[in-house]
Short mmCIF file of N, CA and C in Angstrom, two decimals:
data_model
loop_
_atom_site.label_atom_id
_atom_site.label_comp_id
_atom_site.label_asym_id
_atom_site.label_seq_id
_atom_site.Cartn_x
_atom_site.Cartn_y
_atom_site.Cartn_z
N UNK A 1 -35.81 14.77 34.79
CA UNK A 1 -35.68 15.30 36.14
C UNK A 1 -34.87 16.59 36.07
N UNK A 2 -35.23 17.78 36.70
CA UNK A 2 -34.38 18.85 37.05
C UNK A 2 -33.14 18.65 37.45
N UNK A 3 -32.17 19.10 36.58
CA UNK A 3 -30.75 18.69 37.19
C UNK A 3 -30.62 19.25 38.32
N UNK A 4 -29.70 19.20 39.12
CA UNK A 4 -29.21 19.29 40.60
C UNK A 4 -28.43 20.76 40.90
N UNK A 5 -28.40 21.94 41.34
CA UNK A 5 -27.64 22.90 41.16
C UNK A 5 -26.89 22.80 42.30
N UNK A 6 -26.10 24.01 41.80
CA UNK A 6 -25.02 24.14 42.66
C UNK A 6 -25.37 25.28 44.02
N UNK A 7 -25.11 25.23 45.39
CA UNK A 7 -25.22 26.48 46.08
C UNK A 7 -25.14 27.70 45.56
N UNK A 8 -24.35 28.17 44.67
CA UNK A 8 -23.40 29.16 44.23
C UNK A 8 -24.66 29.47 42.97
N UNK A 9 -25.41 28.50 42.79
CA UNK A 9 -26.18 29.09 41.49
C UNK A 9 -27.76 28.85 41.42
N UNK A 10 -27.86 28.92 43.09
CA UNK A 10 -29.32 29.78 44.28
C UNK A 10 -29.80 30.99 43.37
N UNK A 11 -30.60 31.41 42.89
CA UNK A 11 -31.69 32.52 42.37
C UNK A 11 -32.29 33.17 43.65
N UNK A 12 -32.34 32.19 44.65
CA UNK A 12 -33.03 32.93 45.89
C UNK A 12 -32.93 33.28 47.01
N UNK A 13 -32.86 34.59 47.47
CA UNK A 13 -32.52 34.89 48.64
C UNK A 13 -33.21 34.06 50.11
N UNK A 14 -34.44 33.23 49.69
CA UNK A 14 -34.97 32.06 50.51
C UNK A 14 -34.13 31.40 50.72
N UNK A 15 -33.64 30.87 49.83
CA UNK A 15 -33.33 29.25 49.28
C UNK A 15 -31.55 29.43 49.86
N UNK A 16 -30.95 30.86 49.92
CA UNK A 16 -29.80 30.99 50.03
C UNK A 16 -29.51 30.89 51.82
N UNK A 17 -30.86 31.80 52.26
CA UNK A 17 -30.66 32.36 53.98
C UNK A 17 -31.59 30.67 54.33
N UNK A 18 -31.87 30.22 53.92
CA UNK A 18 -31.94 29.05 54.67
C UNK A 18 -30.91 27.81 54.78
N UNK A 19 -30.41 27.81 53.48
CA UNK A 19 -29.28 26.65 53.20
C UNK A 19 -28.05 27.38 54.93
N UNK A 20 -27.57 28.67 54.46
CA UNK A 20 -26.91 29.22 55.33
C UNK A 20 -27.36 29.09 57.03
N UNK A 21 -28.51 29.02 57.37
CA UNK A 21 -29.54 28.48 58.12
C UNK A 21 -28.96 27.46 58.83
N UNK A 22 -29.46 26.62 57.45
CA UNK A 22 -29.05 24.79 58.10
C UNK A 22 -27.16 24.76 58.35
N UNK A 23 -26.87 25.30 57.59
CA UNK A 23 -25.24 25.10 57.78
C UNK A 23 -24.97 25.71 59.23
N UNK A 24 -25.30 26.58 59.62
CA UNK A 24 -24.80 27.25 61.22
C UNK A 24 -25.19 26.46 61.68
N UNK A 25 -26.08 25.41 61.79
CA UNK A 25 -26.47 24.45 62.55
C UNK A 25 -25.57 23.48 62.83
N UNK A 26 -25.56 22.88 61.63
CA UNK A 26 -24.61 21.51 61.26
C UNK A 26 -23.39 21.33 61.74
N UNK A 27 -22.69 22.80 61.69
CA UNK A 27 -22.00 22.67 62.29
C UNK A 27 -20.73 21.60 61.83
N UNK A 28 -19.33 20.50 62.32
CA UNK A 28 -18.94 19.77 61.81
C UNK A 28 -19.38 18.37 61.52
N UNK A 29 -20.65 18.68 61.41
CA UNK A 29 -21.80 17.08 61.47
C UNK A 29 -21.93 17.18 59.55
N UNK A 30 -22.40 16.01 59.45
CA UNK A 30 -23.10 16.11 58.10
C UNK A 30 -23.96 16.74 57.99
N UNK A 31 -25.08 17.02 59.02
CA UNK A 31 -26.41 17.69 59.29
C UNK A 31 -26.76 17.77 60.79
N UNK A 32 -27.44 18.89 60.93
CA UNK A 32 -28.33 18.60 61.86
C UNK A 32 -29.02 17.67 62.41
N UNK A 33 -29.90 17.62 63.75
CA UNK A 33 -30.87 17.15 63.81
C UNK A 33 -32.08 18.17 63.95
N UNK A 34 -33.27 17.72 63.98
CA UNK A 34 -34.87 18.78 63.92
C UNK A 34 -34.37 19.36 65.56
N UNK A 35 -33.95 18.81 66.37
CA UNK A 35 -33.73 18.94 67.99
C UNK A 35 -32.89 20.29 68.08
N UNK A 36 -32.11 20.46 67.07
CA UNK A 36 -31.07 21.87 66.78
C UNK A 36 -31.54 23.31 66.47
N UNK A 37 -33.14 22.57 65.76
CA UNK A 37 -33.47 24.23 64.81
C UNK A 37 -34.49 24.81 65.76
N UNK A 38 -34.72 25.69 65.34
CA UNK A 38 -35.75 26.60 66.33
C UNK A 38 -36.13 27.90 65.19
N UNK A 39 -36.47 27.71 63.67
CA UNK A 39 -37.05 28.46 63.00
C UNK A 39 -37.60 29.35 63.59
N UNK A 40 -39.24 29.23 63.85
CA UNK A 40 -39.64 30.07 64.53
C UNK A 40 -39.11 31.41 65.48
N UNK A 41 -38.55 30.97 66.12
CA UNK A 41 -37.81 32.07 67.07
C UNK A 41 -36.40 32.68 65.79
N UNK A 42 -35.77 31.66 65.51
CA UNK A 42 -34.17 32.00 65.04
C UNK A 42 -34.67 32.65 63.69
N UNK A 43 -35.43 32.17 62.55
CA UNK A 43 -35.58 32.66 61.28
C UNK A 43 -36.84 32.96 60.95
N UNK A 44 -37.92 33.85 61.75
CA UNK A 44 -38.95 33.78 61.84
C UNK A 44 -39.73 34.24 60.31
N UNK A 45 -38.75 35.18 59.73
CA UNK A 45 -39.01 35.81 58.14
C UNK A 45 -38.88 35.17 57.51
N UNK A 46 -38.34 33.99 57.70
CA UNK A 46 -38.59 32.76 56.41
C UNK A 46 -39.55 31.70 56.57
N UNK A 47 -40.27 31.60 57.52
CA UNK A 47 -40.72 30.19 58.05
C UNK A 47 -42.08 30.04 57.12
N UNK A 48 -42.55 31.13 56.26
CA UNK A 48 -44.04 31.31 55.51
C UNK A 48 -43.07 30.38 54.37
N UNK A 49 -41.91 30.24 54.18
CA UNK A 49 -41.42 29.44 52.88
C UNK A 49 -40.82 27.92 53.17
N UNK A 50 -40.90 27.29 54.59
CA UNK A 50 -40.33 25.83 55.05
C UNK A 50 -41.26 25.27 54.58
N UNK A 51 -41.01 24.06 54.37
CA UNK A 51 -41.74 22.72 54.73
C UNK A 51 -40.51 21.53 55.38
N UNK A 52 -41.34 20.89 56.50
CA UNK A 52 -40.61 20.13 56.85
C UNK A 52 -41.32 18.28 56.41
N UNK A 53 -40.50 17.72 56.43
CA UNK A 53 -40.82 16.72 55.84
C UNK A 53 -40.07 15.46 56.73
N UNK A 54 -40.97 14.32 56.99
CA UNK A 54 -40.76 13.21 57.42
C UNK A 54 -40.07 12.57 56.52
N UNK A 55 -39.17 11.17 56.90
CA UNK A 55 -38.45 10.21 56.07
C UNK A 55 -39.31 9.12 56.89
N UNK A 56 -40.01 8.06 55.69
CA UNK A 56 -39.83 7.00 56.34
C UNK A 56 -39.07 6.02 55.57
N UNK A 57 -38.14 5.40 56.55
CA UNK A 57 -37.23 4.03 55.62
C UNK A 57 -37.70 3.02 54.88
N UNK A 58 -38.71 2.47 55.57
CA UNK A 58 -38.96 1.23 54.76
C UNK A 58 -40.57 0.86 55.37
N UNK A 59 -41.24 0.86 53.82
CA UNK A 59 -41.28 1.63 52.58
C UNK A 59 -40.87 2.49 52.76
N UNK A 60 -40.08 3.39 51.85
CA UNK A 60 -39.41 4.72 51.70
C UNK A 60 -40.82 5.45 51.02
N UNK A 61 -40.57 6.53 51.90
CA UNK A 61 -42.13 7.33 51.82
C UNK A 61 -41.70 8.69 52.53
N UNK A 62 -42.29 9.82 52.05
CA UNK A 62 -41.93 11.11 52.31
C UNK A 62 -43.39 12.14 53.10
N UNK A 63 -43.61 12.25 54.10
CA UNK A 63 -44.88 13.03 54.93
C UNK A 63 -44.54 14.27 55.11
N UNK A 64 -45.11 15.04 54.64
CA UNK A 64 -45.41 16.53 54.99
C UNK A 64 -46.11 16.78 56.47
N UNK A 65 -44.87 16.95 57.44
CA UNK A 65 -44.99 17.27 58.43
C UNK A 65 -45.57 19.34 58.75
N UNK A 66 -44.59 20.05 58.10
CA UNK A 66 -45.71 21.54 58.44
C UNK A 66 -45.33 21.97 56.84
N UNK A 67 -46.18 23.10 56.65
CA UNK A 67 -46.08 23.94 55.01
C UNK A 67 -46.12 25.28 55.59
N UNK A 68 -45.49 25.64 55.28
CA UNK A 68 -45.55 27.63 55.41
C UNK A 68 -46.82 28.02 54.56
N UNK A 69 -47.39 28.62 55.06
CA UNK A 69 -48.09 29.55 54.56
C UNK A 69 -47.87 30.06 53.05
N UNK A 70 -46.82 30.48 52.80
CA UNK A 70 -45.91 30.93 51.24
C UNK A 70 -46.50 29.93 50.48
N UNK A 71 -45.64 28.66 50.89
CA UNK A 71 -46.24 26.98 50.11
C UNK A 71 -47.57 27.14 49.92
N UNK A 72 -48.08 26.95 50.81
CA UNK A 72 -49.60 26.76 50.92
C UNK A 72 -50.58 27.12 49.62
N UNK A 73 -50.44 28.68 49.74
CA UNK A 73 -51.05 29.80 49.21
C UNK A 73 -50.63 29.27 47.56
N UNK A 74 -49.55 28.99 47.22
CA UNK A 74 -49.00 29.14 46.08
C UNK A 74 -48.86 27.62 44.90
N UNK A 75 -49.43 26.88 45.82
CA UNK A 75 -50.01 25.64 45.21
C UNK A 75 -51.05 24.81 45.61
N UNK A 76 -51.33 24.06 44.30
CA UNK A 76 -52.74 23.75 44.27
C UNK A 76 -53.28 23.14 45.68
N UNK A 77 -52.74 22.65 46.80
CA UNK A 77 -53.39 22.02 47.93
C UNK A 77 -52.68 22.25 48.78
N UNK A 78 -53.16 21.98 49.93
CA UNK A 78 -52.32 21.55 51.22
C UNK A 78 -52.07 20.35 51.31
N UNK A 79 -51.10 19.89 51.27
CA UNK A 79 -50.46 18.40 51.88
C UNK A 79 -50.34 18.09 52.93
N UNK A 80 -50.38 19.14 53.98
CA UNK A 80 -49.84 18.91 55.50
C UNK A 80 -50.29 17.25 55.68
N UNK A 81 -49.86 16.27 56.33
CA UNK A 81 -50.20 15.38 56.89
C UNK A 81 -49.95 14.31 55.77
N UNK A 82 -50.00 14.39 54.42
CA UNK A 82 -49.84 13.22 53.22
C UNK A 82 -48.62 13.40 53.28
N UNK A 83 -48.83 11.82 52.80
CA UNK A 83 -47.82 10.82 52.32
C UNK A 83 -47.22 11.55 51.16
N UNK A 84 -46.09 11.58 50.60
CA UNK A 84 -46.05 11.42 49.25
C UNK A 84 -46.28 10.82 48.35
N UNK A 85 -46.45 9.64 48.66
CA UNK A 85 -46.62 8.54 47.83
C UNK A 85 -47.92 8.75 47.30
N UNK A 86 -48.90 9.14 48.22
CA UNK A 86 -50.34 9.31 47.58
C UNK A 86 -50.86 10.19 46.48
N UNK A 87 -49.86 11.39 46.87
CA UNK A 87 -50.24 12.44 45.88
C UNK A 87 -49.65 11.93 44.45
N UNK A 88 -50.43 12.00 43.52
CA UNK A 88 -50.91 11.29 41.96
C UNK A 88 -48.98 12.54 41.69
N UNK A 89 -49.18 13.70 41.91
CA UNK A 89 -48.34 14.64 41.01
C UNK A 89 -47.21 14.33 41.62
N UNK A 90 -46.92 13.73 42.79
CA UNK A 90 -45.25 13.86 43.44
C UNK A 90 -45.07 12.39 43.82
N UNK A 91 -45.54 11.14 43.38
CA UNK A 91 -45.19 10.11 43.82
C UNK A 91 -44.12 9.46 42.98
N UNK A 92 -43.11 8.41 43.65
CA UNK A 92 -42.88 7.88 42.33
C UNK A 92 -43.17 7.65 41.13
N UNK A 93 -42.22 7.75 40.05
CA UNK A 93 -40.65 8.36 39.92
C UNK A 93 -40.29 9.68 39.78
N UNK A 94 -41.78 10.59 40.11
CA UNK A 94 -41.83 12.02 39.84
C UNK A 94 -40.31 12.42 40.21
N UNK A 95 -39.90 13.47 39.80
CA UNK A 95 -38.17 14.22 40.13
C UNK A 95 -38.74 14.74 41.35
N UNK A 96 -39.44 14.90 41.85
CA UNK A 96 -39.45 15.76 43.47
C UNK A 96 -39.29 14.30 44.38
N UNK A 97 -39.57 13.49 43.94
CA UNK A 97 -40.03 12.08 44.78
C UNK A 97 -37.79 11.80 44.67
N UNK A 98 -37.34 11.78 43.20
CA UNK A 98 -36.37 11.52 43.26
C UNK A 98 -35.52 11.99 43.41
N UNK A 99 -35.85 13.38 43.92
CA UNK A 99 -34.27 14.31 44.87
C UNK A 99 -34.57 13.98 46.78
N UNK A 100 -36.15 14.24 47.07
CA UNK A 100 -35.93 13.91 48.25
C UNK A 100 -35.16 12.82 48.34
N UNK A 101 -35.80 11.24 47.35
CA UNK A 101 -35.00 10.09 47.94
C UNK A 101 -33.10 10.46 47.59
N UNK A 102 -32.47 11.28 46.74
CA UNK A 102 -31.74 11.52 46.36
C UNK A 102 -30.76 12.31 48.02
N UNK A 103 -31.43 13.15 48.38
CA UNK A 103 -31.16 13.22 50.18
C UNK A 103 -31.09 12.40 51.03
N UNK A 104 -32.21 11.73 50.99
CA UNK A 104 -32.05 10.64 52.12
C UNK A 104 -30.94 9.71 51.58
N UNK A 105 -30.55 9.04 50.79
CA UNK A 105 -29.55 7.82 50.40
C UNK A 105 -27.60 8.82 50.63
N UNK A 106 -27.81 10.09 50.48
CA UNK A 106 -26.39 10.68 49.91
C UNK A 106 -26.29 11.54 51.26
N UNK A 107 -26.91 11.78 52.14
CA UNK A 107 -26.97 12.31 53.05
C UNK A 107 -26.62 13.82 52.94
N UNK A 108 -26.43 14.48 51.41
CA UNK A 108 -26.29 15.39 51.30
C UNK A 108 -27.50 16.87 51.34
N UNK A 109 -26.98 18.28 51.16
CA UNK A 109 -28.36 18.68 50.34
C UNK A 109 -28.70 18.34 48.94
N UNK A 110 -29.84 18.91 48.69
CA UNK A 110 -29.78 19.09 47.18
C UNK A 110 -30.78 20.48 46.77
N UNK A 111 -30.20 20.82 45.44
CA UNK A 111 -30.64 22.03 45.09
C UNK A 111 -31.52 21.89 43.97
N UNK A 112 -32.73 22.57 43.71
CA UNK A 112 -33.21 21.79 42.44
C UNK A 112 -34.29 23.07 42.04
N UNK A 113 -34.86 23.52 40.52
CA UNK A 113 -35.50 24.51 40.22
C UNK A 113 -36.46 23.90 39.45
N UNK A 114 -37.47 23.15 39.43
CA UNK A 114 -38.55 22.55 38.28
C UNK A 114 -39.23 23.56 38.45
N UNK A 115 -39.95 23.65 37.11
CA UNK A 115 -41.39 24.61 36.91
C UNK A 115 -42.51 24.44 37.76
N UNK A 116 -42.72 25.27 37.86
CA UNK A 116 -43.89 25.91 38.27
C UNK A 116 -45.37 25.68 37.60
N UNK A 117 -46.16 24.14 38.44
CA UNK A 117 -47.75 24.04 38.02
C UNK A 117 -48.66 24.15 38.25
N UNK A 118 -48.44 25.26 39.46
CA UNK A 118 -49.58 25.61 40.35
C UNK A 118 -50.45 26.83 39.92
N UNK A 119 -51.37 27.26 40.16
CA UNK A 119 -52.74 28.08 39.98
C UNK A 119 -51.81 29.72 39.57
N UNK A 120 -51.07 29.75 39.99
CA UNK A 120 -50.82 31.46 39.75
C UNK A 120 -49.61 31.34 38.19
N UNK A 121 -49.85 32.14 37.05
CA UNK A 121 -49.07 31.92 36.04
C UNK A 121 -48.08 32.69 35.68
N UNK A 122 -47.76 33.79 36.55
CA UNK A 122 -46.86 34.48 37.23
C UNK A 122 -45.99 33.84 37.28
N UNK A 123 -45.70 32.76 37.79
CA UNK A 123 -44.38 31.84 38.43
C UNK A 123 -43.92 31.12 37.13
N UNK A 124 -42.28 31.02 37.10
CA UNK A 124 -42.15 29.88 36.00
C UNK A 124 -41.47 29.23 36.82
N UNK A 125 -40.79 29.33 37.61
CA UNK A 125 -39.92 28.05 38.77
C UNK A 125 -40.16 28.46 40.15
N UNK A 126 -40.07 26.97 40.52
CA UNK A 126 -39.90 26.92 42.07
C UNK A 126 -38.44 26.80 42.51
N UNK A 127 -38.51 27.10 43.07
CA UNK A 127 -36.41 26.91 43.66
C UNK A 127 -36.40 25.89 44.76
N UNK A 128 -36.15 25.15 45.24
CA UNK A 128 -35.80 24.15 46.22
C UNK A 128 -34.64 24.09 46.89
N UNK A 129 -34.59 24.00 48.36
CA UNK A 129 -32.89 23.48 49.01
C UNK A 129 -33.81 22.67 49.80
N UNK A 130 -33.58 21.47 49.84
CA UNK A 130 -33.49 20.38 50.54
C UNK A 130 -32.43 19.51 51.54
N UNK A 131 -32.41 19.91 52.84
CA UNK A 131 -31.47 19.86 53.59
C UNK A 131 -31.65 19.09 54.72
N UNK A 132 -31.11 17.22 54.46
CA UNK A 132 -31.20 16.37 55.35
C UNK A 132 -31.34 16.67 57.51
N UNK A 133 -32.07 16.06 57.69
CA UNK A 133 -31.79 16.13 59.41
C UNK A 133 -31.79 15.01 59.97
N UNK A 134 -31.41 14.49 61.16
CA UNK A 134 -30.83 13.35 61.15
C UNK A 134 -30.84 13.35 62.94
N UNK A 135 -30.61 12.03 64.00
CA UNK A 135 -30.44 11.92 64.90
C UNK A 135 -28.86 11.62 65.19
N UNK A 136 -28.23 11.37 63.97
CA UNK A 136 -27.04 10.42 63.81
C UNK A 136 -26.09 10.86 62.38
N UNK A 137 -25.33 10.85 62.17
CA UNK A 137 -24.31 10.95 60.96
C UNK A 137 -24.88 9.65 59.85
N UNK A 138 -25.85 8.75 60.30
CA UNK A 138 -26.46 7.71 59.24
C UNK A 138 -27.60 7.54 59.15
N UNK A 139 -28.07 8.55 59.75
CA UNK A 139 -29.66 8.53 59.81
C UNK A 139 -30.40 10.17 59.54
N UNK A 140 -30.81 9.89 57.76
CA UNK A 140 -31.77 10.92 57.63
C UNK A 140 -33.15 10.93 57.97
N UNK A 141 -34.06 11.57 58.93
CA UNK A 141 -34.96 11.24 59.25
C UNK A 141 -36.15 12.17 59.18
N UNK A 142 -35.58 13.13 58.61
CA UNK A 142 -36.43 14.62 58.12
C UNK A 142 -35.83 15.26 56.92
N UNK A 143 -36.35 16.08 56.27
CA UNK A 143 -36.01 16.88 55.52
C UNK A 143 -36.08 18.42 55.38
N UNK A 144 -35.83 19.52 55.98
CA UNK A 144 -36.24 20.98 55.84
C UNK A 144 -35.68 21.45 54.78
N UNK A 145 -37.07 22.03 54.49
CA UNK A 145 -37.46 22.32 52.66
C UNK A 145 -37.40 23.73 52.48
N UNK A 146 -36.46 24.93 52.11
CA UNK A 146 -36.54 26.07 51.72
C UNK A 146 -37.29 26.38 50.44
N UNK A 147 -38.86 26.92 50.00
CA UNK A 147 -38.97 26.77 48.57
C UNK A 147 -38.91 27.94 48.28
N UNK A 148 -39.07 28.59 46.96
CA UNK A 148 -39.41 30.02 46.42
C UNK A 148 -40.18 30.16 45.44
N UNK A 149 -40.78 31.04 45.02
CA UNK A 149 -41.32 31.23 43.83
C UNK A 149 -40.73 32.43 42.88
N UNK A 150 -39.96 31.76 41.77
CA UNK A 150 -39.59 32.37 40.87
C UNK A 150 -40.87 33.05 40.18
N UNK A 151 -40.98 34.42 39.31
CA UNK A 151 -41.30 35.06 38.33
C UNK A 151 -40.84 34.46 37.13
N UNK A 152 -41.49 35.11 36.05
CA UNK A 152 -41.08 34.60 34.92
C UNK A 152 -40.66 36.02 34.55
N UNK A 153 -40.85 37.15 34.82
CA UNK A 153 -39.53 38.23 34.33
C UNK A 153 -38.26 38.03 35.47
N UNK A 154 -38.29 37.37 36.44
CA UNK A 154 -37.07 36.89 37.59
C UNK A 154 -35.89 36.03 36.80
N UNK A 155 -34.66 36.35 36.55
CA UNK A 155 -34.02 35.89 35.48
C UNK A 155 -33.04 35.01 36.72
#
């Protein structure tokens, strides 16, 4: 699994103005809730790079609620509407399967850079901030997904 990074050691100006994003939100909460953000209007230059993502508890299962455009374009399918669980490449124990669940249980973010296996060979990493949302201080119930696409001359 991709180890876990630190804020401070973000490659991406995505991955950075969104974490910063979710934090003006949060405010003295652990997180947000989805009821707080207003992308569209508030961060409209990033929104081609969100994905937002459903939690469900039990079964613990992860739905691709919207994909930016950015996403879209830059890997092999659209997910909008799947499960995670279904997709063969991100289901359990895949490391993308085990940082989201790694959010939902710690209520924290998480930061994460795995390679890059999608159609364009340009890219060697994706960058990830994964940043819980919640109705409650114990309830993660979404996930908003900052991604990027690293270069492979992008150091």
């Amino acid at each position: 699994m991709p180890a876990a990074l630190a804020f401070s050691d973000l490659r991406s100006a995505v991955t950075r103005a969104g974490t910063e994003y979710w934090l003006s939100k949060k405010g003295d909460r652990p997180f947000p809730s989805r009821q707080d953000l207003d992308p569209l209007l508030e961060i409209p230059e990033l929104c081609t790079n969100i994905v937002l993502v459903e939690v469900q508890q039990a079964p613990l299962d992860f739905r691709y609620r919207l994909i930016g455009s950015r996403v879209r374009l830059n890997m092999r399918a659209n997910w909008t509407g799947q499960w995670m669980s279904a997709i063969p490449i991100q289901c359990a124990p895949n490391p993308i399967w085990r940082h989201h669940e790694w959010v939902m249980e710690n209520r924290e973010p998480r930061f994460f850079r795995p390679a890059y296996v999608g159609p364009y060979k340009d890219f060697k990493f994706i960058e990830s901030a994964l940043l819980p949302l919640g109705p409650d201080p114990e309830t993660v119930n979404m996930m908003m997904v900052f991604v990027d696409f690293l270069s492979k001359t992008r150091r």
